[in-house]
mmCIF file with all atom_site columns, C-alpha atoms in Angstrom:
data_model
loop_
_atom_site.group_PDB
_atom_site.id
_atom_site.type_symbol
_atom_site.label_atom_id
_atom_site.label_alt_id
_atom_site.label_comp_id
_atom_site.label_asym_id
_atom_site.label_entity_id
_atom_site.label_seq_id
_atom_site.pdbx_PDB_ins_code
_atom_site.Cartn_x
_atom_site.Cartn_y
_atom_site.Cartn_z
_atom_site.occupancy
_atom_site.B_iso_or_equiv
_atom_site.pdbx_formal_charge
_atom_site.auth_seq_id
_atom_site.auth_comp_id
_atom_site.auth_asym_id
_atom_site.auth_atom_id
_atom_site.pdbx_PDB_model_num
ATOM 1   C CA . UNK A 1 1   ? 0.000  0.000   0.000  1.00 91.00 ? 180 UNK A CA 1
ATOM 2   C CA . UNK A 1 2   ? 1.559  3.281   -0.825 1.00 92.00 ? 181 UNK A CA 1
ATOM 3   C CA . UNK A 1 3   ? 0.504  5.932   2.118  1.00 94.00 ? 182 UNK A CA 1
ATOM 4   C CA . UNK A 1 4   ? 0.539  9.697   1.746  1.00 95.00 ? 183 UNK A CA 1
ATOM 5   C CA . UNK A 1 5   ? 2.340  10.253  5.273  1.00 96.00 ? 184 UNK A CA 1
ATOM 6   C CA . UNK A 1 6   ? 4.121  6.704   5.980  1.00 97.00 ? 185 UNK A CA 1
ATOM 7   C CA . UNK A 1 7   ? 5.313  6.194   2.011  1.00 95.00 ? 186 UNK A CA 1
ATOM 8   C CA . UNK A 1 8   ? 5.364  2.230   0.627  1.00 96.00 ? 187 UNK A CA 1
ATOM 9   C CA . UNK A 1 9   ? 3.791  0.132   3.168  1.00 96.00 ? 188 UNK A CA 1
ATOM 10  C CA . UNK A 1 10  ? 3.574  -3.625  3.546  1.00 95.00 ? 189 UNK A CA 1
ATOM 11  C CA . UNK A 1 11  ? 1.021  -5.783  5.569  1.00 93.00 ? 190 UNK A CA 1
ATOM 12  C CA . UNK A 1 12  ? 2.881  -8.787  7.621  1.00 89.00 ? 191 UNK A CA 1
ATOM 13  C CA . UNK A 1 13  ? 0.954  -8.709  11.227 1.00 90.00 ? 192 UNK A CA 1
ATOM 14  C CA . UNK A 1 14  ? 1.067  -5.080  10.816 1.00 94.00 ? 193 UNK A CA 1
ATOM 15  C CA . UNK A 1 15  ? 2.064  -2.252  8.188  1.00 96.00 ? 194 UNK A CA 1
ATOM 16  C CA . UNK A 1 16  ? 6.080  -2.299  7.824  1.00 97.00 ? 195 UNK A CA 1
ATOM 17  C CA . UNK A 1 17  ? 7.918  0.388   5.586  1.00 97.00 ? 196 UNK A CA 1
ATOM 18  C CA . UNK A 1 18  ? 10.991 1.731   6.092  1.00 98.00 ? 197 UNK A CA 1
ATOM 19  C CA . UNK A 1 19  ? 12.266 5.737   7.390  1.00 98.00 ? 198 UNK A CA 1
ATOM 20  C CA . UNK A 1 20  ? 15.188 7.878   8.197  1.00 97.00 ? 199 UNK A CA 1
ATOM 21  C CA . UNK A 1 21  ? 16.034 8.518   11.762 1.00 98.00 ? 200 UNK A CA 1
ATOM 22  C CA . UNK A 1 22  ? 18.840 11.197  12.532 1.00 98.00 ? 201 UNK A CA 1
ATOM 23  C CA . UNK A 1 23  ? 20.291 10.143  16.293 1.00 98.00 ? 202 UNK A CA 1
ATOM 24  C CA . UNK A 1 24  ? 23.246 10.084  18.219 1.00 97.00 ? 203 UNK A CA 1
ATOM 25  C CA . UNK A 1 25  ? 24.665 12.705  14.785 1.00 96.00 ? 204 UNK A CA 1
ATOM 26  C CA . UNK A 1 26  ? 24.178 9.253   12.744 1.00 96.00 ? 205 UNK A CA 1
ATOM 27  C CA . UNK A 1 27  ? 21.530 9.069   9.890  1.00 97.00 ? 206 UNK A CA 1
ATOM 28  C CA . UNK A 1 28  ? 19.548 5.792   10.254 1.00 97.00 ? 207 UNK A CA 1
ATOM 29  C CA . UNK A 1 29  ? 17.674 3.879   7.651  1.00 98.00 ? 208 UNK A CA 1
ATOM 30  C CA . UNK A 1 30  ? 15.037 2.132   10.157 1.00 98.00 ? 209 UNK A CA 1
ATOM 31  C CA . UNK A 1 31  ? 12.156 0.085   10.289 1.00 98.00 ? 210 UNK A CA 1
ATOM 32  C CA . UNK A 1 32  ? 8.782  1.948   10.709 1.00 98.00 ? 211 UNK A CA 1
ATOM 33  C CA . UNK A 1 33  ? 5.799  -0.978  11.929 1.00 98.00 ? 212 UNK A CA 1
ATOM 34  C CA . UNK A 1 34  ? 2.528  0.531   12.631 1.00 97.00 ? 213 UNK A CA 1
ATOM 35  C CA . UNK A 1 35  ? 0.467  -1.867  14.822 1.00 96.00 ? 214 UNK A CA 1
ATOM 36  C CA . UNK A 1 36  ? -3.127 -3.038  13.772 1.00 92.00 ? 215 UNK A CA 1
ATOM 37  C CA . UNK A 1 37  ? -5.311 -6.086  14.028 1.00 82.00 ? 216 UNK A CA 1
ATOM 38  C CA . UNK A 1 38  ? -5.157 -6.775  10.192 1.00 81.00 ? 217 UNK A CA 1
ATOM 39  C CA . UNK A 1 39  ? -4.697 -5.444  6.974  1.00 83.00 ? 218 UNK A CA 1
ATOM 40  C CA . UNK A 1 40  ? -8.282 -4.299  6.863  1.00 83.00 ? 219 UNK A CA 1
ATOM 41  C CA . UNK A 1 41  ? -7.963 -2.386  9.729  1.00 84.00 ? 220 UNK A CA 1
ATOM 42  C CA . UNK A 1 42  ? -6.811 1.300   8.367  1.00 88.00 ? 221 UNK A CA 1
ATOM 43  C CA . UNK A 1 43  ? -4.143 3.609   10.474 1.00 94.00 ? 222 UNK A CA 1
ATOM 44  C CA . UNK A 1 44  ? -5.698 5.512   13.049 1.00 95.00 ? 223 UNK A CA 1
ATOM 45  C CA . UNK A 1 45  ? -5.847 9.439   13.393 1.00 96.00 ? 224 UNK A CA 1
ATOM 46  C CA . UNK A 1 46  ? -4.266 8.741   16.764 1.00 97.00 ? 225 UNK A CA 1
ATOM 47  C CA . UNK A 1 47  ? -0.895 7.082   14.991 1.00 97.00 ? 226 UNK A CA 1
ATOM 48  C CA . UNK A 1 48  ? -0.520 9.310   12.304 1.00 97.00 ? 227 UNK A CA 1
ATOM 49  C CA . UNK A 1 49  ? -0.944 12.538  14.491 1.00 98.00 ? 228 UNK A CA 1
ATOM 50  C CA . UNK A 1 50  ? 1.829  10.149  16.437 1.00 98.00 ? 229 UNK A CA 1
ATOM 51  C CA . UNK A 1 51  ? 4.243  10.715  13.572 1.00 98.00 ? 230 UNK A CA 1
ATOM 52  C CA . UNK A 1 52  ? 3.347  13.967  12.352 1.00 98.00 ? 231 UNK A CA 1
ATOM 53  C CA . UNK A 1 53  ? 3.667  15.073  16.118 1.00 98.00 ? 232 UNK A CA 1
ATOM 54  C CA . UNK A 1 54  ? 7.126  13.053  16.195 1.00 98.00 ? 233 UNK A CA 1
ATOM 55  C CA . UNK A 1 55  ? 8.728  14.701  13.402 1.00 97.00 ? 234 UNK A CA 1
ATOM 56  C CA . UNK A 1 56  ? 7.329  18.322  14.192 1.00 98.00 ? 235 UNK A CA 1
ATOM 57  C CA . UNK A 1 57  ? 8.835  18.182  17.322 1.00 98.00 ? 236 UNK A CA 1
ATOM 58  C CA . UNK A 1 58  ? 11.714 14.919  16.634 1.00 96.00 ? 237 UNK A CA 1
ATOM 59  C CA . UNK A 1 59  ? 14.958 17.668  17.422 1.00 97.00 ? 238 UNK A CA 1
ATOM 60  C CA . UNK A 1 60  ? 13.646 18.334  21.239 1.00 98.00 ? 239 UNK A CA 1
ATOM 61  C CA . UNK A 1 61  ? 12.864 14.216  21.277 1.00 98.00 ? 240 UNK A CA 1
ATOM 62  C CA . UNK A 1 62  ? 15.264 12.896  19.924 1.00 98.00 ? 241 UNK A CA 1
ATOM 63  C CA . UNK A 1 63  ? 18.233 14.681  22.452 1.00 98.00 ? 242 UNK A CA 1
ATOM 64  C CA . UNK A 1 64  ? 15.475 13.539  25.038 1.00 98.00 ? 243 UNK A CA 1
ATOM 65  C CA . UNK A 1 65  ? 15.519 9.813   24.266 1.00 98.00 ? 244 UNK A CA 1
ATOM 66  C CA . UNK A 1 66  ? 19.546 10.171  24.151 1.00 98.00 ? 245 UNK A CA 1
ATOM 67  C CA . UNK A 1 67  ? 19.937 11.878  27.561 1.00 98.00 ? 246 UNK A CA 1
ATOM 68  C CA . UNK A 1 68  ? 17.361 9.053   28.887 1.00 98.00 ? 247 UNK A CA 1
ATOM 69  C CA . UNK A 1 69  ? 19.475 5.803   27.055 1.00 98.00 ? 248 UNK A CA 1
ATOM 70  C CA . UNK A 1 70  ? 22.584 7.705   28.698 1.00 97.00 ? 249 UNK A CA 1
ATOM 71  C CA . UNK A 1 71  ? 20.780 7.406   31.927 1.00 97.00 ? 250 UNK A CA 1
ATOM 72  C CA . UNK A 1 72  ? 19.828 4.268   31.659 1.00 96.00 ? 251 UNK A CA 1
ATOM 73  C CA . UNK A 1 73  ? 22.771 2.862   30.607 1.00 96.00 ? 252 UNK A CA 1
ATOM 74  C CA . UNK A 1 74  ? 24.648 4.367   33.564 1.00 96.00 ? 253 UNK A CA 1
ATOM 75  C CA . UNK A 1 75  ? 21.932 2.724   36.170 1.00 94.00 ? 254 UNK A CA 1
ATOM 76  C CA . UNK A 1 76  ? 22.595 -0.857  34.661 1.00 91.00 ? 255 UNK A CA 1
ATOM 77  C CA . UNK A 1 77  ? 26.544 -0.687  33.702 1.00 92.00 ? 256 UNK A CA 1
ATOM 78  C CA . UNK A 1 78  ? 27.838 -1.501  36.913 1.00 87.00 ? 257 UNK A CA 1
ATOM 79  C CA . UNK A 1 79  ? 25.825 -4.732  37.053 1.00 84.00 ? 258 UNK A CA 1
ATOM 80  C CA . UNK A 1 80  ? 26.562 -6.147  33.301 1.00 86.00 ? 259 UNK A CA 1
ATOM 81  C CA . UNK A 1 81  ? 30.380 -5.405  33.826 1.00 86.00 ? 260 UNK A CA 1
ATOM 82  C CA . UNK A 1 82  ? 29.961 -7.445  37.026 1.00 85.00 ? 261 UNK A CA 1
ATOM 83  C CA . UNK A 1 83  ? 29.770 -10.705 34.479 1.00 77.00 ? 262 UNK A CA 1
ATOM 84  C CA . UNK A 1 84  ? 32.989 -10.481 33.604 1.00 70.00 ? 263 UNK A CA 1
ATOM 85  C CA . UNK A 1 85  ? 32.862 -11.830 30.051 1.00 77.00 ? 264 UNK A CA 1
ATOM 86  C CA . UNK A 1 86  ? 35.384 -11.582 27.404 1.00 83.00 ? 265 UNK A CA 1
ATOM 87  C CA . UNK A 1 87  ? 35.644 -7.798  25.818 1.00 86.00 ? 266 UNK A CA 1
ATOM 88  C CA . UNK A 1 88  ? 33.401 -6.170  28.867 1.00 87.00 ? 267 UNK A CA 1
ATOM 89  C CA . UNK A 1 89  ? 34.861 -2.891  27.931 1.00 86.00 ? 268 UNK A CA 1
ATOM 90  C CA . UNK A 1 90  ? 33.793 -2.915  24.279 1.00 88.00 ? 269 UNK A CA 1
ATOM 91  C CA . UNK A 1 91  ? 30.209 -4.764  25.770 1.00 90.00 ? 270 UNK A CA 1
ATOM 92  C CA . UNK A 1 92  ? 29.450 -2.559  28.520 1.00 90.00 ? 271 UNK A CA 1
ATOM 93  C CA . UNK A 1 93  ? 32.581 0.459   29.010 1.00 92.00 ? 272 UNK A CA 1
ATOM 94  C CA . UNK A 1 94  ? 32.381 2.737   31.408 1.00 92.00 ? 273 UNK A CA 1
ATOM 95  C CA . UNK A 1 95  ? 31.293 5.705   29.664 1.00 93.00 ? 274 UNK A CA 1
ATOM 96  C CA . UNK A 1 96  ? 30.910 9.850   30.634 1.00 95.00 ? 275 UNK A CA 1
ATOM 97  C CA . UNK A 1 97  ? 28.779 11.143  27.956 1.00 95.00 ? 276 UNK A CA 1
ATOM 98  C CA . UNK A 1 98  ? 25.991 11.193  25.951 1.00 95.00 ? 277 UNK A CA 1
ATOM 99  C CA . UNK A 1 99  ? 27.699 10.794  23.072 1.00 94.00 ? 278 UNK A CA 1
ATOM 100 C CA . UNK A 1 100 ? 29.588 7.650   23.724 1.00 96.00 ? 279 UNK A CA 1
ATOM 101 C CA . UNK A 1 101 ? 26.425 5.624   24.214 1.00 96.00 ? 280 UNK A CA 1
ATOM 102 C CA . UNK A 1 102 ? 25.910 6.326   20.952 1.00 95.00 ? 281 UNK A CA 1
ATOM 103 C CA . UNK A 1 103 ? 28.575 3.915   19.951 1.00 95.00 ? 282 UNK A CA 1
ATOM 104 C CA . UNK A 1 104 ? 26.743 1.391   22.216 1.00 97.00 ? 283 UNK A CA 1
ATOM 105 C CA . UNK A 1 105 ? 23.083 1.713   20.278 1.00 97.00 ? 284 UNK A CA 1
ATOM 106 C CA . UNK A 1 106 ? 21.539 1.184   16.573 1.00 98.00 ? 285 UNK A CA 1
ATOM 107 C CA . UNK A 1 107 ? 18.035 2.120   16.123 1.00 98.00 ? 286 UNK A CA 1
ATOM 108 C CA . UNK A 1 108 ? 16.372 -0.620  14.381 1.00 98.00 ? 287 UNK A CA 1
ATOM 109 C CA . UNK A 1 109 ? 12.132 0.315   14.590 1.00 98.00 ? 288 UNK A CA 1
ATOM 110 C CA . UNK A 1 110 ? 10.005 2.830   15.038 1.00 98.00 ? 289 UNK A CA 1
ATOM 111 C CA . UNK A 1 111 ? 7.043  1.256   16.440 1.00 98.00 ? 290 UNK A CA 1
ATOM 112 C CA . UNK A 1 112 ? 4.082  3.248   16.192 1.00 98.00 ? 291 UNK A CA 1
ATOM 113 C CA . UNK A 1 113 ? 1.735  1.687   18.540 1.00 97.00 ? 292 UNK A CA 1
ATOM 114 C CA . UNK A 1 114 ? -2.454 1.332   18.166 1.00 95.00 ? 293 UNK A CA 1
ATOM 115 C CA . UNK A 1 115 ? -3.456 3.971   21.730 1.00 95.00 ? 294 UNK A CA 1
ATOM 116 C CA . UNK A 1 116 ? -5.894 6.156   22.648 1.00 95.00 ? 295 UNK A CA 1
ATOM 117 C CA . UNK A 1 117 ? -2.792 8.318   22.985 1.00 97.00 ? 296 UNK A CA 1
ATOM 118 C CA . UNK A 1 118 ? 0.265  9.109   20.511 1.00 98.00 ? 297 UNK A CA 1
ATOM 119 C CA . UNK A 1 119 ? 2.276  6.545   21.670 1.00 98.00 ? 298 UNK A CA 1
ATOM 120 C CA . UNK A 1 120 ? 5.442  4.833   19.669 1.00 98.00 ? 299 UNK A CA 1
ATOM 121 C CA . UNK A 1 121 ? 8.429  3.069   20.650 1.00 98.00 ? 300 UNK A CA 1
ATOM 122 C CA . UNK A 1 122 ? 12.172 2.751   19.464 1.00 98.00 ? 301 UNK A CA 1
ATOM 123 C CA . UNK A 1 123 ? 14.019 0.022   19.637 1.00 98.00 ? 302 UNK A CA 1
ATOM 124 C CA . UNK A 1 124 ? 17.669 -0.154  19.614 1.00 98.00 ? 303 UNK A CA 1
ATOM 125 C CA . UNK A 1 125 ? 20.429 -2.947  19.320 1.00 97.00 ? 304 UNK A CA 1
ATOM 126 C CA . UNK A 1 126 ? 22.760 -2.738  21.956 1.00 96.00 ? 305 UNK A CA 1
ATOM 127 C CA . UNK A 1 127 ? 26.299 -3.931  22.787 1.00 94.00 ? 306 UNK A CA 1
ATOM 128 C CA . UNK A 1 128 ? 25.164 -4.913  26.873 1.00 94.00 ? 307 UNK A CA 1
ATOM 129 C CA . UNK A 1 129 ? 21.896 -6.892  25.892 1.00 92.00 ? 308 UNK A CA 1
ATOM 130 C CA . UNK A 1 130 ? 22.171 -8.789  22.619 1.00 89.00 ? 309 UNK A CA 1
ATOM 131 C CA . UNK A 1 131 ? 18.578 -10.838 22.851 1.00 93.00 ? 310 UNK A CA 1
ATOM 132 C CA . UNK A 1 132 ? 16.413 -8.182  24.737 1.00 94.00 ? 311 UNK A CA 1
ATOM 133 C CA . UNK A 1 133 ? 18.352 -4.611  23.199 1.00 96.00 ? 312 UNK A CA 1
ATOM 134 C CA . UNK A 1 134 ? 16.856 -1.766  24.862 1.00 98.00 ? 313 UNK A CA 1
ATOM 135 C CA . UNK A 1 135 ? 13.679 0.088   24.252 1.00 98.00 ? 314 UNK A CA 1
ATOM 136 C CA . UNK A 1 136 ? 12.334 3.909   24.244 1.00 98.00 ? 315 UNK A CA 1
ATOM 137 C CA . UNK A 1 137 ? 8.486  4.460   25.307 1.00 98.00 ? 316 UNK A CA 1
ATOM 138 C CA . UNK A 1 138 ? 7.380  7.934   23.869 1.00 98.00 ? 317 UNK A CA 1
ATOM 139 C CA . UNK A 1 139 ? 3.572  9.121   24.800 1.00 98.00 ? 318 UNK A CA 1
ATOM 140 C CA . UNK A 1 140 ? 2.322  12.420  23.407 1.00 98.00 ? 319 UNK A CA 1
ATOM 141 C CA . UNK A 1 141 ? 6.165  13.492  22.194 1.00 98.00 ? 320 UNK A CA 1
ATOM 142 C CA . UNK A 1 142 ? 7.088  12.818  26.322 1.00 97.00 ? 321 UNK A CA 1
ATOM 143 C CA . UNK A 1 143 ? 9.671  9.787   26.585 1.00 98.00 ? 322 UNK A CA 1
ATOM 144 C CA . UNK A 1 144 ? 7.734  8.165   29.694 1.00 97.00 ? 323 UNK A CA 1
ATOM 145 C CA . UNK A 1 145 ? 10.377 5.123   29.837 1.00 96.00 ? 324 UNK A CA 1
ATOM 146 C CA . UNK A 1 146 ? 13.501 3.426   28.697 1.00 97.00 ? 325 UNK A CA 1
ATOM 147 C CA . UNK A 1 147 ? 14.304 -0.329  29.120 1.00 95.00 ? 326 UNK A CA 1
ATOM 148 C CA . UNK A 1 148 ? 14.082 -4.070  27.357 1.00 94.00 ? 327 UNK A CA 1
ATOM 149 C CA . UNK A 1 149 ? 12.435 -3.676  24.102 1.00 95.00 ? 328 UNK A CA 1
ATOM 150 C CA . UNK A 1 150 ? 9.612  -5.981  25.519 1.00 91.00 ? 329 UNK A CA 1
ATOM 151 C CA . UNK A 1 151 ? 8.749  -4.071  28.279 1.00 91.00 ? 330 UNK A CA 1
ATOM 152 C CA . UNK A 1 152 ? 8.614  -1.090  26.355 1.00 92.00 ? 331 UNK A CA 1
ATOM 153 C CA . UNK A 1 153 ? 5.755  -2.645  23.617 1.00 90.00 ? 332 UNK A CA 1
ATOM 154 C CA . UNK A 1 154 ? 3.577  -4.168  26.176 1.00 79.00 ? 333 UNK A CA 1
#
């Protein structure tokens, strides 16, 4: 399906196409899902005012959703380095800025989920969590939480 605002879309359990994402001063060719029951079911208002809201405003969110991986990954370091696997410093190094963590994330989705409210997720790859990654919860252009990309898509 081609979409005005979301471009080519395909239906596999929900609409997949692709889009650019500009974090951590890296340009990102990600995947963009948009959650819905089946391929019937059209977009909502709510998730495209979700992206139109996003990328009016995606400057101001995306420095918020680095600040808040930064944080996050400074509350959890400590205990993943206390593994101590092989290459811990290139898994989990003890970092000091924003900026580094950078190195330690890849965007990978922009989920854009079915609410009442503008809500969407990112999901990132990670060097300290290979299965679970990490996650970014964003409700009305607010990131309300960061953690395991499943506990940020429940």
């Amino acid at each position: 399906m081609q979409d005005e605002l979301f471009g080519n879309l395909e239906y596999d359990y929900l609409w997949q196409g692709k889009m650019e994402l500009f974090i951590f001063n890296q340009n990102n060719t990600i995947t963009l899902s948009i959650e819905c029951e089946d391929e019937d079911e059209d977009i909502t208002d709510v998730q495209r005012e979700s992206m139109i809201k996003f990328e009016k405003n995606k400057e101001k969110i995306t420095k918020e959703i680095e600040k808040e991986i930064f944080n996050y990954y400074q509350s959890i370091c400590s205990l993943k380095r206390e593994k101590r696997v092989a290459d811990i410093d290139k898994i989990a190094p003890i970092i000091q800025s924003v900026e580094e963590v950078g190195r330690l994330v890849k965007p990978v989705n922009f989920y854009i989920k079915n609410s009442d409210e503008r809500t969407i997720a990112i999901l990132f790859d990670c060097t300290w969590d290979f299965d679970l990654g990490v996650g970014v919860e964003i409700v009305n252009e607010e990131v309300i939480r960061v953690g395991v990309q499943n506990d940020v898509l429940l």
